[in-house]
Coordinates of C-alpha atoms and ligand atoms in Angstrom, one line a residue:
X15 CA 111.1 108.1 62.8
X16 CA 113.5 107.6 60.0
X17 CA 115.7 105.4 62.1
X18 CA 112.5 103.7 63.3
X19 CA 111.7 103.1 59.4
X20 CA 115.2 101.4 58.9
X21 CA 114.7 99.5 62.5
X22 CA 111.5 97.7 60.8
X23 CA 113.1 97.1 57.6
X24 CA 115.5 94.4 59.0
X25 CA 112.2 92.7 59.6
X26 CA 111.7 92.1 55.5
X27 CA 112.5 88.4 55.6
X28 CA 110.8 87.5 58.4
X29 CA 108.0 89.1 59.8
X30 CA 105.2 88.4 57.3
X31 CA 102.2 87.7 57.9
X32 CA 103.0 89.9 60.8
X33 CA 103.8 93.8 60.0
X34 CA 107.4 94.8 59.4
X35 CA 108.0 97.4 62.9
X36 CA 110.9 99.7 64.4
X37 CA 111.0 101.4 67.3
X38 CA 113.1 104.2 68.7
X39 CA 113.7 105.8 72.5
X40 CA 115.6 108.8 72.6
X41 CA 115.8 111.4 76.2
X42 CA 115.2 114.4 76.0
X43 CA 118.1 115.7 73.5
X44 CA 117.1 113.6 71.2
X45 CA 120.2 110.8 71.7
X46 CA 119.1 107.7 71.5
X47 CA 118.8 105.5 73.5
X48 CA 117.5 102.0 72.7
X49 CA 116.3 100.6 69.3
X50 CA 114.3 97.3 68.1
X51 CA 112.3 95.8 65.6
X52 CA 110.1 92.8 65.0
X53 CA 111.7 89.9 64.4
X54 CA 109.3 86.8 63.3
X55 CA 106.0 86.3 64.1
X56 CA 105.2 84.8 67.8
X57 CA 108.7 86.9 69.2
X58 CA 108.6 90.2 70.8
X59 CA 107.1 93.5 68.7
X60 CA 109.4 96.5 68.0
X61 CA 108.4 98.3 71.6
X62 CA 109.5 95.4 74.0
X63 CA 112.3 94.5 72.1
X64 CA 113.4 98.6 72.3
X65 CA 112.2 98.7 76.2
X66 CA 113.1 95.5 78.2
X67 CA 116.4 96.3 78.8
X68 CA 116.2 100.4 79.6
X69 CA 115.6 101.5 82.9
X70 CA 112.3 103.5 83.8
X71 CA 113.0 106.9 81.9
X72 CA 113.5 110.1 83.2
X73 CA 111.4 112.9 82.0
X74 CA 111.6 113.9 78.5
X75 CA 112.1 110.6 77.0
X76 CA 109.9 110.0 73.3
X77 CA 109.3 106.4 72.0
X78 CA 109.1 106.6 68.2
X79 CA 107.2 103.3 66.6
X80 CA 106.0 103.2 62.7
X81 CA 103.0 101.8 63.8
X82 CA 100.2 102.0 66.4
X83 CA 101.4 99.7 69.5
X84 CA 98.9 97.0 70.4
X85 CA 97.0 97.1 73.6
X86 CA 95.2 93.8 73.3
X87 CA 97.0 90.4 74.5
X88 CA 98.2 88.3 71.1
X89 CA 101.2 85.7 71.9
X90 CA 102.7 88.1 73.3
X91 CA 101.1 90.9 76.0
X92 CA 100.4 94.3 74.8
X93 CA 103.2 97.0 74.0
X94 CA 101.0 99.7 75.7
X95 CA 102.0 97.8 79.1
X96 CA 105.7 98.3 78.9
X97 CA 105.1 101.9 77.7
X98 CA 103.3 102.3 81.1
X99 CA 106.0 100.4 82.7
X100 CA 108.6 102.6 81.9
X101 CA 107.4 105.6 82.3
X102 CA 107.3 106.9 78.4
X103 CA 105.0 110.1 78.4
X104 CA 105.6 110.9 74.7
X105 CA 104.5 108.8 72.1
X106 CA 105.0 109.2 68.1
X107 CA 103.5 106.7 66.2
X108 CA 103.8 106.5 62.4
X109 CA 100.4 105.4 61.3
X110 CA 97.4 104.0 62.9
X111 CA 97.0 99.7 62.8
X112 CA 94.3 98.5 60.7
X113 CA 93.8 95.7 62.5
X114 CA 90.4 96.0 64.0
X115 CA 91.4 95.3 67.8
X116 CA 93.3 98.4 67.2
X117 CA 92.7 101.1 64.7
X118 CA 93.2 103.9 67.6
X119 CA 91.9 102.0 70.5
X120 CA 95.7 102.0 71.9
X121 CA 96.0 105.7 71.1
X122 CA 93.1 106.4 73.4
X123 CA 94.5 103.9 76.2
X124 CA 98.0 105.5 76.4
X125 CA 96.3 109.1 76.5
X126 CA 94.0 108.1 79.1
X127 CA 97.4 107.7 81.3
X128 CA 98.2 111.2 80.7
X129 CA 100.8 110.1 78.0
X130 CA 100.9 112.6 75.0
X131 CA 100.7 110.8 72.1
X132 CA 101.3 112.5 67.9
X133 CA 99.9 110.5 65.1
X134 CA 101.3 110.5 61.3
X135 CA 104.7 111.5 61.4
X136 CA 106.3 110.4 57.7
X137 CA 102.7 108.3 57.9
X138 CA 103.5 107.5 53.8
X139 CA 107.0 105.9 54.7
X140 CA 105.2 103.7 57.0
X141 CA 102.6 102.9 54.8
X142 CA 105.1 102.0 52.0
X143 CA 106.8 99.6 54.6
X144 CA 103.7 97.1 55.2
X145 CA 101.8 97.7 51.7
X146 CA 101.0 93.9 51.7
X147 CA 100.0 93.7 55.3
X148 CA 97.8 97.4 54.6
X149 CA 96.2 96.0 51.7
X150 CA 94.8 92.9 53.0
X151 CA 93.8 93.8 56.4
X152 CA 91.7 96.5 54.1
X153 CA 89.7 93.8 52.4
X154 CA 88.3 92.7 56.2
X155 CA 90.3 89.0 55.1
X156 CA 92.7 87.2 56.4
X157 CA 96.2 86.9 55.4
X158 CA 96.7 83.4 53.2
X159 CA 99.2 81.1 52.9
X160 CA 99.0 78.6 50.7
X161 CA 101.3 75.4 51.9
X162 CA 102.0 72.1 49.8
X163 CA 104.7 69.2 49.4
X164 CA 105.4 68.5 45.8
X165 CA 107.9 66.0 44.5
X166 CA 110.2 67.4 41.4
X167 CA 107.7 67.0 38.5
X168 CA 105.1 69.0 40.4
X169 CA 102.3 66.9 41.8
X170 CA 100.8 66.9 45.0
X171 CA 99.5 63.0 45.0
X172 CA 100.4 60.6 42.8
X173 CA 98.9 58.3 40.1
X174 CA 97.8 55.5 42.6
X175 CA 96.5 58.4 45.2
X176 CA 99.7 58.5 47.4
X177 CA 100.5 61.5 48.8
X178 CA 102.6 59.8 52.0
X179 CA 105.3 60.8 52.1
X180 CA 106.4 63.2 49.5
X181 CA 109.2 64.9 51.5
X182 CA 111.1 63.8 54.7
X183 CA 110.2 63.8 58.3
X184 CA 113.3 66.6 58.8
X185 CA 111.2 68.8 55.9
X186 CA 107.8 67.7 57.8
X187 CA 109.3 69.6 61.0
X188 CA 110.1 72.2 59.2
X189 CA 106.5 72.7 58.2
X190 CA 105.2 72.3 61.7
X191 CA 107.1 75.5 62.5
X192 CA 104.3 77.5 60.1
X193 CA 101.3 75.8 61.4
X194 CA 102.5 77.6 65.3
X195 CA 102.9 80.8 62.9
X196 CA 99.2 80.8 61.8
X197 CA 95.9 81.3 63.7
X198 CA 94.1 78.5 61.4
X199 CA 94.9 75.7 59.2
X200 CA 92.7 74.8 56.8
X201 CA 91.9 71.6 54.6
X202 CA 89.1 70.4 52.3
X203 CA 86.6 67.1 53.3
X204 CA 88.5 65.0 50.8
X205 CA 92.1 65.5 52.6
X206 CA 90.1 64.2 55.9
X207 CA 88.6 61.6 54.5
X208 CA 91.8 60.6 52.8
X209 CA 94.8 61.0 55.0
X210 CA 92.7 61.4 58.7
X211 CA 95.3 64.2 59.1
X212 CA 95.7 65.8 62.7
X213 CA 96.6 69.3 61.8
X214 CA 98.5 69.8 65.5
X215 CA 101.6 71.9 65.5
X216 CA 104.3 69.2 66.8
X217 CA 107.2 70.7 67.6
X218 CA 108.1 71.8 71.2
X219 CA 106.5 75.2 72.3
X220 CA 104.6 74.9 69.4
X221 CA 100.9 76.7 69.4
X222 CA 98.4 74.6 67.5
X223 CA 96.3 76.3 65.1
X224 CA 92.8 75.9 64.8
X225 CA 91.5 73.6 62.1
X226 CA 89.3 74.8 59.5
X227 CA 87.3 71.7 57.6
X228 CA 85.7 72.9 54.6
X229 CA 83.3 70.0 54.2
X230 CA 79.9 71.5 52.3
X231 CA 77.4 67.9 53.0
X232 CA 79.1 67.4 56.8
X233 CA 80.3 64.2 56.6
X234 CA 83.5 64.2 58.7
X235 CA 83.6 61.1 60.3
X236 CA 83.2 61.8 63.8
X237 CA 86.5 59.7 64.7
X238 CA 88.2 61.9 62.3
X239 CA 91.9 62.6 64.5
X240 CA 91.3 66.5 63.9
X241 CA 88.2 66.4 66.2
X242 CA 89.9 65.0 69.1
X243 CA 93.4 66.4 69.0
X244 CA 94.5 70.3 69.5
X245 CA 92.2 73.1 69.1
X246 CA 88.2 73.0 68.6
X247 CA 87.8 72.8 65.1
X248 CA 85.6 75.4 63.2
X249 CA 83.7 72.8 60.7
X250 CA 82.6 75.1 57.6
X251 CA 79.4 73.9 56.2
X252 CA 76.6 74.2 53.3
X253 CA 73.5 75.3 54.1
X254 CA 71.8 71.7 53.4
X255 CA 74.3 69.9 55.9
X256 CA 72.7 67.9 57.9
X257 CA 73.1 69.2 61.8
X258 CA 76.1 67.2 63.4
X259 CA 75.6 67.7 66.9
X260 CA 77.6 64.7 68.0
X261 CA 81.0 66.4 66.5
X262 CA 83.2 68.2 69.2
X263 CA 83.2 71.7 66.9
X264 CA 81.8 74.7 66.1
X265 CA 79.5 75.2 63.0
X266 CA 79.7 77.4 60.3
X267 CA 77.2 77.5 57.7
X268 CA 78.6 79.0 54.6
X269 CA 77.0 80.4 51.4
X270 CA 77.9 77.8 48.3
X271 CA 79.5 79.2 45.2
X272 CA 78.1 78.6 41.3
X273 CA 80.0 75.3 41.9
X274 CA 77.9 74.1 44.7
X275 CA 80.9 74.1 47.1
X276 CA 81.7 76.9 50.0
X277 CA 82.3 80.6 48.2
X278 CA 86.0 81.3 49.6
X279 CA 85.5 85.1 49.9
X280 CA 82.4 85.6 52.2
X281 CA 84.1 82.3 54.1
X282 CA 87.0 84.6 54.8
X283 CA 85.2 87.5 56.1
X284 CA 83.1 85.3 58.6
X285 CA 86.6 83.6 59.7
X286 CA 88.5 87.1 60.4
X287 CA 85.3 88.0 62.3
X288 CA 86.0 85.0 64.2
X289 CA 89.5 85.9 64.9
X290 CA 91.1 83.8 62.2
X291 CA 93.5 86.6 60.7
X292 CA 96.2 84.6 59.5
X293 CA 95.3 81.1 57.7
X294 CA 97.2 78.3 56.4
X295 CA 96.1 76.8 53.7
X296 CA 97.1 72.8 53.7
X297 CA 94.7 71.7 50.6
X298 CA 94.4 69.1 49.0
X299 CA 94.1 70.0 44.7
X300 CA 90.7 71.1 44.6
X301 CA 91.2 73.5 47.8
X302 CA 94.0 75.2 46.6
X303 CA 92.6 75.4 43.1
X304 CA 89.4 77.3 45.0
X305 CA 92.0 79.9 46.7
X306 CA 93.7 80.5 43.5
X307 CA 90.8 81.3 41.4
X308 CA 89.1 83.1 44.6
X309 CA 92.2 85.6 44.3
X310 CA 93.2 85.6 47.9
X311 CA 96.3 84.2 48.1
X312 CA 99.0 86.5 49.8
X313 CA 101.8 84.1 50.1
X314 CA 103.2 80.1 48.9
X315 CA 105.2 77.7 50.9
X316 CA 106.5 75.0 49.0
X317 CA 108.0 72.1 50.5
X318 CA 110.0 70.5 46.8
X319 CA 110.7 66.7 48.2
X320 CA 113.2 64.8 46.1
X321 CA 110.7 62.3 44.6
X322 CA 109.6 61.7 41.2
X323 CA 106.3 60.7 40.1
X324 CA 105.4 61.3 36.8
X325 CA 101.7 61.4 37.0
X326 CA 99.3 62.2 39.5
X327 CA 97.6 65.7 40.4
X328 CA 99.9 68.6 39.6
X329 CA 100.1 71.7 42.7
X330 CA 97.3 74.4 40.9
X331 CA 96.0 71.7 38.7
X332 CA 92.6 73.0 37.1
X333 CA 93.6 77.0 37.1
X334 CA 94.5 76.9 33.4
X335 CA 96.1 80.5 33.6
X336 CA 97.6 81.5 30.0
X337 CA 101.4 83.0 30.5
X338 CA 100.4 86.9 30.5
X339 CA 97.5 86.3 32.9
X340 CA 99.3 83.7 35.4
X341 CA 100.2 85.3 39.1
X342 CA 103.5 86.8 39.3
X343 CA 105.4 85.2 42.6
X344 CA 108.1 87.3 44.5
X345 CA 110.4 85.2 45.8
X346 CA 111.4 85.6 49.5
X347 CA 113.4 82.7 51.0
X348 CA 114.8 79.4 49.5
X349 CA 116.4 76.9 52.3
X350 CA 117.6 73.5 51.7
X351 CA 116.6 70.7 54.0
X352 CA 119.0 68.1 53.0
X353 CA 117.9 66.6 49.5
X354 CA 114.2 68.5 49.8
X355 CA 114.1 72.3 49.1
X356 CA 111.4 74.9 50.9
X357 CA 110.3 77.8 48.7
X358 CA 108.9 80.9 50.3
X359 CA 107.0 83.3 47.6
X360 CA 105.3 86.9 48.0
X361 CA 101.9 85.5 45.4
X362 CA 101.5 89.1 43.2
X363 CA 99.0 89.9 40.7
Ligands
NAP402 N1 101.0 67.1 48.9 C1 100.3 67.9 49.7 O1 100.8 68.9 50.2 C2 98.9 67.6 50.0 C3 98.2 68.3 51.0 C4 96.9 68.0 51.3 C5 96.3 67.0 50.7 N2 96.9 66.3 49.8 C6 96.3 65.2 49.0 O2 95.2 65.7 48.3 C7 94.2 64.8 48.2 C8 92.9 65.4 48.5 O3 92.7 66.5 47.5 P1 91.3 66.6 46.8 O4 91.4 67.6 45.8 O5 90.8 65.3 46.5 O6 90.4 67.1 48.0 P2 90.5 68.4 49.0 O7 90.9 69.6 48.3 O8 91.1 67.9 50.3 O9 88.9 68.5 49.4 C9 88.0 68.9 48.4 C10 86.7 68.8 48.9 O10 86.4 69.8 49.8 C11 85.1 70.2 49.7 N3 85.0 71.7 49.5 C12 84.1 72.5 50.1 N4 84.3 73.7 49.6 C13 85.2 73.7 48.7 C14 85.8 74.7 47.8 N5 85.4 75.9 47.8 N6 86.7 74.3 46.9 C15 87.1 73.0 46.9 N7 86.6 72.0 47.7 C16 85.7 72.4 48.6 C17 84.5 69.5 48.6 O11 83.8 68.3 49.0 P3 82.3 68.5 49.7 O12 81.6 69.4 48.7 O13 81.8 67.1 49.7 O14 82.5 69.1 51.0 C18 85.7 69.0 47.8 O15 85.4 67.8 47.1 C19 94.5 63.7 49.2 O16 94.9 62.5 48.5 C20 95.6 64.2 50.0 O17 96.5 63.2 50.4 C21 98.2 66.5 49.4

């Protein structure tokens, strides 16, 4: 299990807002035979990437993995399939997934095939390994990424409104690569209304995430480009809306917040009931404002393009934090795109 530990930490970079995984097989003197890990989010988990190329095992053979294998399709089709595959009959699994179409279920369905499975080994290394992933799927929300363009100087649109286009089409790609990372993208009724935005993942192989309109009095215009492009949007609502039945989406109706606009936190827990467990967060100002005040914010992408404005609406306008209560931000990746820069932060406390 220790080398399965190290296997998932090469993972660190890249496999958030998936968990970091390893995986082990070793025959039956304990000589191993075949390691993995996961990757990125969308590639293969630790099991397939530790079983594809091994031969069906001969008896004796134990598969270690740090965390519960899946047993439910995702992008990719459940690990439990290529344990059956191969003939693994021992199973040691570090700690049990939170993630409710697991915690145990794949337990049960590898010892329903006979295959002896042991729960918990060095379960507290494990845990250490995915504290971030651990602690979020624990509140019942899902994982957050917050995702703007800002030129230098820190705004998000410009004094005369603009907001097209702070950074190049190369750095726009780039940012399509996210949106086929996350189950939902989400933007506020003024970034519809204003820039009639598709919300598509276009880049090739791409999966399109569902859109997520946060849009309290319902007035999306019903030619709105999100409606009729990609995935069915889920169009979040106030109680009061008016009833839209002429829209091609599917209704939420939210609880409102002191402010009069859609409380973030019970909006998240109805979303990851809905399968939404990772979410992008696109804006505009007063969106991402919400989010940072809300507290759930797990992670920033920021697209720097290499235009200055000074004036306009700055990225977190509005949150007023003083220096000693502000968030603290891990960083995790910095890439340059030509002249623009992409900023990858861990969002602390
Ligand atoms: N640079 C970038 O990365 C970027 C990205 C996106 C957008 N933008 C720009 O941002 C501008 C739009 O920003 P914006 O601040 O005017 O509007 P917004 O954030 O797109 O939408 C705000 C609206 O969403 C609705 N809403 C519902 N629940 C909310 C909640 N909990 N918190 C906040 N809003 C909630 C409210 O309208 P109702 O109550 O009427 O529903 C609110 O007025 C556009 O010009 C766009 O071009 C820039």
């Amino acid at each position: 299990m220790s080398l399965a530990i190290e296997e998932a930490k090469k993972g660190e970079a890249t496999a958030f807002p998936n968990p970091m995984v390893g995986c082990v097989l070793v025959d039956s003197k304990n000589r191993l035979i075949s390691k993995g890990y996961h990757e990125r989010p969308g590639g293969p988990h630790a099991e397939r990437m530790t079983l594809t190329d091994v031969d069906v095992v001969s008896d004796g053979a134990v598969l270690y993995v740090t965390l519960e294998p899946c047993c439910s399709w995702g992008r990719t089709p459940p690990c439990t399939d290529i344990i059956f595959e191969k003939n693994i009959r021992h199973v040691v699994i570090g700690m049990l997934d939170p993630d409710p179409r697991m915690r145990g279920a794949s337990v049960a369905v590898l010892e329903e095939r006979g295959i002896k499975v042991q729960v918990g080994v060095l379960e507290e290394e494990c845990r250490q390994l995915n504290r971030r992933y651990l602690s979020i799927r624990e509140q019942n929300r899902p994982t957050i990424a917050l995702k703007a363009a800002i030129t230098v100087d820190g705004k998000i649109v410009g004094y005369h409104g603009d907001s097209k286009w702070i950074t190049s089409s190369k750095t726009r790609m780039h940012a399509h690569q996210l949106r086929s990372i996350y189950d939902g993208i989400l933007v506020g009724s003024q970034t519809v209304l204003h820039d009639d935005p598709k919300l598509n993942c276009r880049i090739e192989g791409g999966r399109n995430p569902t859109p997520i309109l946060l849009d309290t009095n319902a007035k999306c215009p019903q030619e709105a480009q999100v409606l009729h492009v990609g995935k069915r949007p889920l169009h979040c609502v106030g109680p009061h809306a008016p009833l839209r039945d002429e829209l091609p989406v599917d209704r939420i109706v939210c609880s409102l917040a002191a402010d009069g606009r859609i409380d973030i936190p019970p909006l998240l827990e109805l979303l990851y009931e809905k399968g939404m467990y990772t979410v992008l967060v696109e804006g505009g100002a007063a969106i991402i404002q919400s989010f940072i005040r809300s507290g759930c914010v797990d992670v920033l992408e920021l697209y720097v393009g290499a235009k200055f404005l000074g004036g306009g609406r700055s990225f977190g306008e509005g949150c007023n934090f003083t220096l000693p209560e502000a968030p603290h931000l891990i960083l995790r990746s910095v890439s340059s795109l030509d002249s623009d820069v992409h900023l990858s932060y861990y969002w602390g406390d």
